[in-house]
PDB file of C-alpha atoms in Angstrom:
ATOM      1  CA  MET W 108      64.669 101.229  96.834  1.00 69.00           C
ATOM      2  CA  LYS W 109      67.082 100.681  99.511  1.00 76.00           C
ATOM      3  CA  ALA W 110      69.242  98.457  97.545  1.00 78.00           C
ATOM      4  CA  VAL W 111      69.306 100.821  94.553  1.00 74.00           C
ATOM      5  CA  ALA W 112      70.064 103.833  96.815  1.00 73.00           C
ATOM      6  CA  SER W 113      73.022 101.903  98.504  1.00 71.00           C
ATOM      7  CA  GLU W 114      74.681 100.955  95.321  1.00 66.00           C
ATOM      8  CA  ARG W 115      74.039 104.399  93.894  1.00 62.00           C
ATOM      9  CA  ARG W 116      74.645 106.856  96.498  1.00 61.00           C
ATOM     10  CA  ARG W 117      74.588 110.065  94.580  1.00 58.00           C
ATOM     11  CA  PHE W 118      70.980 109.127  92.993  1.00 66.00           C
ATOM     12  CA  GLY W 119      67.923 111.244  94.306  1.00 75.00           C
ATOM     13  CA  TYR W 120      64.730 109.735  94.298  1.00 76.00           C
ATOM     14  CA  ARG W 121      63.691 110.532  90.787  1.00 77.00           C
ATOM     15  CA  ARG W 122      66.679 108.564  89.345  1.00 69.00           C
ATOM     16  CA  ILE W 123      66.011 105.695  91.668  1.00 78.00           C
ATOM     17  CA  HIS W 124      62.369 105.695  90.457  1.00 79.00           C
ATOM     18  CA  VAL W 125      63.826 105.340  86.886  1.00 75.00           C
ATOM     19  CA  MET W 126      66.078 102.257  88.125  1.00 72.00           C
ATOM     20  CA  LEU W 127      63.056 100.489  89.838  1.00 79.00           C
ATOM     21  CA  GLN W 128      60.978 100.715  86.649  1.00 80.00           C
ATOM     22  CA  ARG W 129      63.717  99.057  84.846  1.00 73.00           C
ATOM     23  CA  GLN W 130      63.309  96.108  87.099  1.00 80.00           C
ATOM     24  CA  GLY W 131      59.821  96.034  86.545  1.00 83.00           C
ATOM     25  CA  LEU W 132      58.862  97.525  89.972  1.00 82.00           C
ATOM     26  CA  ALA W 133      56.063 100.289  89.379  1.00 83.00           C
ATOM     27  CA  MET W 134      55.344 102.413  92.308  1.00 82.00           C
ATOM     28  CA  ASN W 135      53.755 106.044  92.223  1.00 86.00           C
ATOM     29  CA  ILE W 136      56.637 108.598  92.304  1.00 84.00           C
ATOM     30  CA  LYS W 137      55.025 110.600  95.284  1.00 85.00           C
ATOM     31  CA  LYS W 138      54.961 107.501  97.328  1.00 82.00           C
ATOM     32  CA  LEU W 139      58.460 106.773  96.647  1.00 76.00           C
ATOM     33  CA  ARG W 140      59.417 110.304  97.539  1.00 82.00           C
ATOM     34  CA  ARG W 141      57.658 109.777 100.906  1.00 84.00           C
ATOM     35  CA  LEU W 142      59.501 106.590 101.711  1.00 79.00           C
ATOM     36  CA  TYR W 143      62.524 107.890 100.296  1.00 79.00           C
ATOM     37  CA  GLY W 144      62.387 110.584 102.965  1.00 77.00           C
ATOM     38  CA  GLU W 145      61.211 108.283 105.808  1.00 77.00           C
ATOM     39  CA  GLU W 146      64.288 106.254 105.246  1.00 76.00           C
ATOM     40  CA  LYS W 147      66.613 109.343 105.146  1.00 71.00           C
ATOM     41  CA  LEU W 148      67.979 108.248 101.789  1.00 75.00           C
ATOM     42  CA  GLN W 149      68.544 112.024 100.626  1.00 72.00           C
ATOM     43  CA  VAL W 150      71.767 112.557  98.809  1.00 62.00           C
ATOM     44  CA  ARG W 151      74.248 114.026 101.254  1.00 57.00           C
ATOM     45  CA  ARG W 152      76.110 117.222 100.215  1.00 58.00           C
ATOM     46  CA  ARG W 153      79.722 116.438  99.628  1.00 50.00           C
ATOM     47  CA  GLY W 154      82.361 117.683 102.075  1.00 49.00           C
ATOM     48  CA  GLY W 155      86.165 117.698 101.643  1.00 45.00           C
ATOM     49  CA  ARG W 156      88.046 115.421  99.126  1.00 42.00           C
ATOM     50  CA  LYS W 157      86.029 112.964  97.045  1.00 42.00           C
ATOM     51  CA  ARG W 158      86.765 109.281  98.160  1.00 39.00           C
ATOM     52  CA  ALA W 159      85.857 106.129  96.640  1.00 33.00           C
ATOM     53  CA  LEU W 160      82.744 104.639  98.141  1.00 35.00           C
ATOM     54  CA  GLY W 161      81.512 101.000  97.824  1.00 31.00           C
ATOM     55  CA  THR W 162      82.011  98.703  94.678  1.00 35.00           C
ATOM     56  CA  ARG W 163      80.030  97.850  91.620  1.00 46.00           C
ATOM     57  CA  ARG W 164      79.497  94.372  90.312  1.00 52.00           C
ATOM     58  CA  PRO W 165      82.364  92.611  88.414  1.00 56.00           C
ATOM     59  CA  MET W 166      82.378  92.942  84.521  1.00 59.00           C
ATOM     60  CA  LEU W 167      82.924  89.911  82.457  1.00 65.00           C
ATOM     61  CA  VAL W 168      85.568  90.209  79.592  1.00 71.00           C
ATOM     62  CA  PRO W 169      83.722  90.799  76.205  1.00 82.00           C
ATOM     63  CA  ASP W 170      84.067  87.974  73.780  1.00 85.00           C
ATOM     64  CA  ARG W 171      82.377  89.626  70.852  1.00 90.00           C
ATOM     65  CA  PRO W 172      81.939  92.991  69.014  1.00 93.00           C
ATOM     66  CA  ASN W 173      79.076  95.045  70.656  1.00 94.00           C
ATOM     67  CA  GLN W 174      78.993  93.025  73.650  1.00 94.00           C
ATOM     68  CA  ARG W 175      80.209  96.245  75.578  1.00 95.00           C
ATOM     69  CA  TRP W 176      81.190  99.679  74.825  1.00 96.00           C
ATOM     70  CA  SER W 177      83.244 102.171  77.110  1.00 96.00           C
ATOM     71  CA  LEU W 178      82.828 106.148  77.397  1.00 96.00           C
ATOM     72  CA  ASP W 179      84.694 108.876  78.831  1.00 96.00           C
ATOM     73  CA  PHE W 180      85.366 112.532  78.474  1.00 96.00           C
ATOM     74  CA  VAL W 181      88.864 113.649  77.938  1.00 96.00           C
ATOM     75  CA  SER W 182      89.809 117.594  78.486  1.00 96.00           C
ATOM     76  CA  ASP W 183      92.078 119.818  76.489  1.00 97.00           C
ATOM     77  CA  ALA W 184      92.580 123.541  75.558  1.00 96.00           C
ATOM     78  CA  PHE W 185      92.686 125.863  72.751  1.00 96.00           C
ATOM     79  CA  THR W 186      95.917 128.123  72.234  1.00 96.00           C
ATOM     80  CA  ASP W 187      93.908 130.987  73.521  1.00 95.00           C
ATOM     81  CA  GLY W 188      93.285 129.057  77.021  1.00 95.00           C
ATOM     82  CA  ARG W 189      89.687 127.863  76.422  1.00 95.00           C
ATOM     83  CA  ARG W 190      88.854 124.771  77.487  1.00 96.00           C
ATOM     84  CA  PHE W 191      86.923 121.848  75.171  1.00 97.00           C
ATOM     85  CA  ARG W 192      86.002 118.305  75.762  1.00 97.00           C
ATOM     86  CA  VAL W 193      85.997 115.081  73.728  1.00 98.00           C
ATOM     87  CA  LEU W 194      83.717 112.393  74.150  1.00 98.00           C
ATOM     88  CA  ALA W 195      85.325 108.858  73.421  1.00 98.00           C
ATOM     89  CA  VAL W 196      83.415 105.611  72.664  1.00 97.00           C
ATOM     90  CA  VAL W 197      85.278 102.388  72.201  1.00 97.00           C
ATOM     91  CA  ASP W 198      84.320  98.944  71.487  1.00 97.00           C
ATOM     92  CA  ASP W 199      86.039  96.869  74.240  1.00 95.00           C
ATOM     93  CA  HIS W 200      86.340  93.645  72.148  1.00 94.00           C
ATOM     94  CA  THR W 201      87.717  94.958  68.896  1.00 95.00           C
ATOM     95  CA  ARG W 202      89.246  97.984  70.329  1.00 95.00           C
ATOM     96  CA  GLU W 203      87.591 100.144  67.674  1.00 97.00           C
ATOM     97  CA  CYS W 204      87.133 103.928  68.400  1.00 97.00           C
ATOM     98  CA  LEU W 205      83.621 104.196  67.644  1.00 97.00           C
ATOM     99  CA  ALA W 206      83.375 108.066  68.304  1.00 97.00           C
ATOM    100  CA  LEU W 207      85.468 111.108  69.211  1.00 98.00           C
ATOM    101  CA  VAL W 208      83.160 113.903  69.588  1.00 98.00           C
ATOM    102  CA  ALA W 209      84.991 117.248  70.509  1.00 97.00           C
ATOM    103  CA  ASP W 210      83.029 120.455  71.596  1.00 97.00           C
ATOM    104  CA  THR W 211      82.972 123.020  74.292  1.00 96.00           C
ATOM    105  CA  SER W 212      79.811 121.629  75.787  1.00 93.00           C
ATOM    106  CA  LEU W 213      78.632 118.063  75.920  1.00 95.00           C
ATOM    107  CA  SER W 214      75.341 117.421  77.709  1.00 94.00           C
ATOM    108  CA  GLY W 215      73.924 114.171  78.705  1.00 93.00           C
ATOM    109  CA  ARG W 216      71.405 114.813  75.692  1.00 95.00           C
ATOM    110  CA  ARG W 217      74.269 115.460  73.342  1.00 96.00           C
ATOM    111  CA  VAL W 218      75.619 112.194  74.455  1.00 96.00           C
ATOM    112  CA  VAL W 219      72.731 110.465  73.861  1.00 96.00           C
ATOM    113  CA  ARG W 220      72.348 111.813  70.328  1.00 97.00           C
ATOM    114  CA  GLU W 221      75.792 110.775  69.425  1.00 97.00           C
ATOM    115  CA  LEU W 222      75.284 107.352  70.826  1.00 97.00           C
ATOM    116  CA  ASP W 223      72.226 106.956  68.670  1.00 97.00           C
ATOM    117  CA  ALA W 224      74.303 107.998  65.545  1.00 97.00           C
ATOM    118  CA  VAL W 225      76.890 105.389  66.317  1.00 97.00           C
ATOM    119  CA  ILE W 226      73.989 102.513  66.864  1.00 97.00           C
ATOM    120  CA  ALA W 227      72.554 103.669  63.555  1.00 97.00           C
ATOM    121  CA  LEU W 228      75.762 102.832  61.838  1.00 95.00           C
ATOM    122  CA  ARG W 229      77.034  99.929  63.918  1.00 93.00           C
ATOM    123  CA  GLY W 230      73.909  98.282  65.765  1.00 95.00           C
ATOM    124  CA  ARG W 231      73.173  98.464  69.493  1.00 94.00           C
ATOM    125  CA  PRO W 232      75.600  97.138  72.437  1.00 96.00           C
ATOM    126  CA  GLN W 233      74.506  94.999  74.979  1.00 94.00           C
ATOM    127  CA  THR W 234      76.419  97.163  77.866  1.00 93.00           C
ATOM    128  CA  MET W 235      77.860 100.604  78.343  1.00 94.00           C
ATOM    129  CA  VAL W 236      80.512 101.284  80.914  1.00 94.00           C
ATOM    130  CA  SER W 237      81.291 104.748  82.215  1.00 93.00           C
ATOM    131  CA  ASP W 238      82.163 106.708  85.267  1.00 92.00           C
ATOM    132  CA  ASN W 239      79.716 108.453  87.420  1.00 89.00           C
ATOM    133  CA  GLY W 240      80.037 111.807  85.685  1.00 90.00           C
ATOM    134  CA  THR W 241      76.988 114.100  85.687  1.00 90.00           C
ATOM    135  CA  GLU W 242      76.390 113.725  81.919  1.00 91.00           C
ATOM    136  CA  PHE W 243      76.591 109.857  82.294  1.00 92.00           C
ATOM    137  CA  THR W 244      74.112 110.023  85.314  1.00 90.00           C
ATOM    138  CA  SER W 245      71.670 112.421  83.828  1.00 91.00           C
ATOM    139  CA  MET W 246      67.969 111.630  83.348  1.00 92.00           C
ATOM    140  CA  ALA W 247      68.445 111.925  79.620  1.00 93.00           C
ATOM    141  CA  ILE W 248      71.054 108.954  79.658  1.00 93.00           C
ATOM    142  CA  LEU W 249      68.903 106.951  82.262  1.00 92.00           C
ATOM    143  CA  ARG W 250      65.693 107.085  80.249  1.00 93.00           C
ATOM    144  CA  TRP W 251      67.522 106.534  76.898  1.00 95.00           C
ATOM    145  CA  SER W 252      69.419 103.261  78.326  1.00 93.00           C
ATOM    146  CA  GLN W 253      65.832 102.206  79.628  1.00 92.00           C
ATOM    147  CA  ASP W 254      63.964 102.732  76.473  1.00 94.00           C
ATOM    148  CA  ARG W 255      66.823 100.966  74.388  1.00 93.00           C
ATOM    149  CA  ALA W 256      67.247  98.160  76.807  1.00 92.00           C
ATOM    150  CA  ILE W 257      71.027  98.797  77.135  1.00 93.00           C
ATOM    151  CA  ASP W 258      72.613  97.888  80.615  1.00 92.00           C
ATOM    152  CA  TRP W 259      74.478 100.765  81.806  1.00 92.00           C
ATOM    153  CA  HIS W 260      77.316  99.929  84.136  1.00 91.00           C
ATOM    154  CA  TYR W 261      79.069 102.554  86.436  1.00 90.00           C
ATOM    155  CA  ILE W 262      82.522 101.882  87.690  1.00 88.00           C
ATOM    156  CA  ALA W 263      83.215 102.827  91.453  1.00 83.00           C
ATOM    157  CA  PRO W 264      84.027 106.381  92.090  1.00 79.00           C
ATOM    158  CA  GLY W 265      87.786 106.876  92.276  1.00 78.00           C
ATOM    159  CA  LYS W 266      88.334 103.680  90.438  1.00 79.00           C
ATOM    160  CA  PRO W 267      89.204 104.614  86.784  1.00 75.00           C
ATOM    161  CA  MET W 268      91.058 101.200  86.170  1.00 76.00           C
ATOM    162  CA  GLN W 269      87.942  99.326  86.608  1.00 79.00           C
ATOM    163  CA  ASN W 270      87.381 100.701  82.850  1.00 82.00           C
ATOM    164  CA  GLY W 271      90.895  99.809  81.771  1.00 85.00           C
ATOM    165  CA  PHE W 272      89.957  99.601  78.235  1.00 87.00           C
ATOM    166  CA  ILE W 273      89.006 103.351  77.905  1.00 92.00           C
ATOM    167  CA  GLU W 274      91.777 104.385  80.036  1.00 93.00           C
ATOM    168  CA  SER W 275      94.271 102.725  77.923  1.00 92.00           C
ATOM    169  CA  PHE W 276      92.818 104.308  74.992  1.00 94.00           C
ATOM    170  CA  ASN W 277      92.704 107.806  76.311  1.00 95.00           C
ATOM    171  CA  GLY W 278      96.532 107.432  77.234  1.00 92.00           C
ATOM    172  CA  SER W 279      96.999 106.818  73.509  1.00 92.00           C
ATOM    173  CA  PHE W 280      94.891 109.628  72.258  1.00 95.00           C
ATOM    174  CA  ARG W 281      96.334 112.237  74.817  1.00 94.00           C
ATOM    175  CA  ASP W 282      99.958 110.886  73.963  1.00 90.00           C
ATOM    176  CA  GLU W 283      99.666 110.825  70.056  1.00 90.00           C
ATOM    177  CA  CYS W 284      96.905 113.603  69.148  1.00 93.00           C
ATOM    178  CA  LEU W 285      96.069 115.971  72.019  1.00 95.00           C
ATOM    179  CA  ASN W 286      99.725 116.419  73.491  1.00 91.00           C
ATOM    180  CA  GLU W 287     101.235 116.583  69.842  1.00 88.00           C
ATOM    181  CA  THR W 288      99.138 119.402  68.592  1.00 90.00           C
ATOM    182  CA  LEU W 289      98.027 122.946  69.305  1.00 94.00           C
ATOM    183  CA  PHE W 290      94.553 123.576  68.572  1.00 96.00           C
ATOM    184  CA  SER W 291      93.527 127.342  67.546  1.00 96.00           C
ATOM    185  CA  SER W 292      89.830 126.650  67.025  1.00 96.00           C
ATOM    186  CA  LEU W 293      87.233 124.082  67.637  1.00 97.00           C
ATOM    187  CA  VAL W 294      87.044 123.311  63.918  1.00 97.00           C
ATOM    188  CA  GLU W 295      90.646 122.640  63.748  1.00 97.00           C
ATOM    189  CA  ALA W 296      90.357 120.401  66.708  1.00 97.00           C
ATOM    190  CA  GLN W 297      87.681 118.348  65.285  1.00 97.00           C
ATOM    191  CA  ASP W 298      89.435 117.901  61.983  1.00 97.00           C
ATOM    192  CA  ARG W 299      92.542 116.789  63.606  1.00 96.00           C
ATOM    193  CA  ILE W 300      90.908 114.703  66.155  1.00 97.00           C
ATOM    194  CA  ALA W 301      88.908 112.745  63.136  1.00 97.00           C
ATOM    195  CA  SER W 302      91.850 112.281  61.296  1.00 96.00           C
ATOM    196  CA  TRP W 303      93.535 110.512  64.324  1.00 95.00           C
ATOM    197  CA  LYS W 304      90.670 108.331  64.828  1.00 97.00           C
ATOM    198  CA  GLU W 305      90.737 107.025  61.352  1.00 96.00           C
ATOM    199  CA  ASP W 306      94.484 106.524  61.732  1.00 91.00           C
ATOM    200  CA  TYR W 307      93.977 104.861  64.863  1.00 93.00           C
ATOM    201  CA  ASN W 308      91.439 102.468  63.527  1.00 95.00           C
ATOM    202  CA  THR W 309      92.572 101.673  60.167  1.00 91.00           C
ATOM    203  CA  HIS W 310      96.535 102.015  60.213  1.00 90.00           C
ATOM    204  CA  ARG W 311      97.782 102.107  63.947  1.00 87.00           C
ATOM    205  CA  PRO W 312      98.956  98.529  65.233  1.00 84.00           C
ATOM    206  CA  HIS W 313      97.198  97.522  68.478  1.00 85.00           C
ATOM    207  CA  SER W 314      99.629  95.086  70.579  1.00 83.00           C
ATOM    208  CA  SER W 315      96.698  93.390  72.201  1.00 87.00           C
ATOM    209  CA  LEU W 316      95.296  92.401  68.907  1.00 88.00           C
ATOM    210  CA  GLY W 317      98.612  90.817  67.825  1.00 86.00           C
ATOM    211  CA  ASN W 318      99.473  94.023  65.943  1.00 86.00           C
ATOM    212  CA  LEU W 319      96.582  93.949  63.851  1.00 90.00           C
ATOM    213  CA  THR W 320      94.428  97.244  63.570  1.00 91.00           C
ATOM    214  CA  PRO W 321      91.149  97.286  65.259  1.00 94.00           C
ATOM    215  CA  SER W 322      89.545  97.554  61.781  1.00 94.00           C
ATOM    216  CA  ASP W 323      91.434  94.447  60.366  1.00 93.00           C
ATOM    217  CA  PHE W 324      90.762  92.626  63.581  1.00 94.00           C
ATOM    218  CA  ALA W 325      86.894  93.424  63.589  1.00 93.00           C
ATOM    219  CA  ARG W 326      87.246  92.366  59.695  1.00 93.00           C
ATOM    220  CA  ASN W 327      88.807  89.148  60.438  1.00 93.00           C
ATOM    221  CA  LEU W 328      86.360  88.413  63.284  1.00 90.00           C
ATOM    222  CA  ALA W 329      83.410  88.840  60.809  1.00 88.00           C
ATOM    223  CA  LEU W 330      84.665  86.536  58.278  1.00 89.00           C
ATOM    224  CA  GLU W 331      85.359  83.832  60.994  1.00 86.00           C
ATOM    225  CA  ILE W 332      81.742  84.133  62.132  1.00 79.00           C
ATOM    226  CA  GLN W 333      80.521  83.890  58.503  1.00 81.00           C
ATOM    227  CA  ALA W 334      82.566  80.666  58.001  1.00 81.00           C
ATOM    228  CA  ALA W 335      81.536  79.208  61.296  1.00 69.00           C
TER     229      ALA W 335
END
């Protein structure tokens, strides 16, 4: 319990209980709550500017599709000033954009539904990588990843480049789509973003893939695996 609380400083006793269950450690939640209080592990109220605390275990570079997916949110605004967000999901090996979900509200439960939709088409990843945003640390996400036996890796707070794949993608997405387009409505934003996603996967050359598109790279990889 203390080890989990040390690694995940913003988790309360309920989320710690879920993490312990993942490790096969069964404990009555009332007993865990009592021990949690006795050890003074309560989440402290934040004060002042957010600072990076601690580290997370290093991640291996993925060497096959569906080994690791990266997730993040990107924010933008309509012409009338209202804000909306986009959930981005990327396969870190093929660089394919698996999802770009735009909406004015994207809760942890909505993220779970969108991930299930991607998995239904593509299969289950081994690992998910994200920051410590409230949607990604919600009980809906914790229970979902446990039920599907998917490891969820959180990067250290304030260290976005620990998830460099999604940061690189976000930069391209913002530069080539969001900053180039004025959106007057959610429907318009969803249509334009869907078109950009299709172009990114099937037409746009990717320098780290030898200037292949992500789709071509994934297709060639599948052929190599079949021939092996």
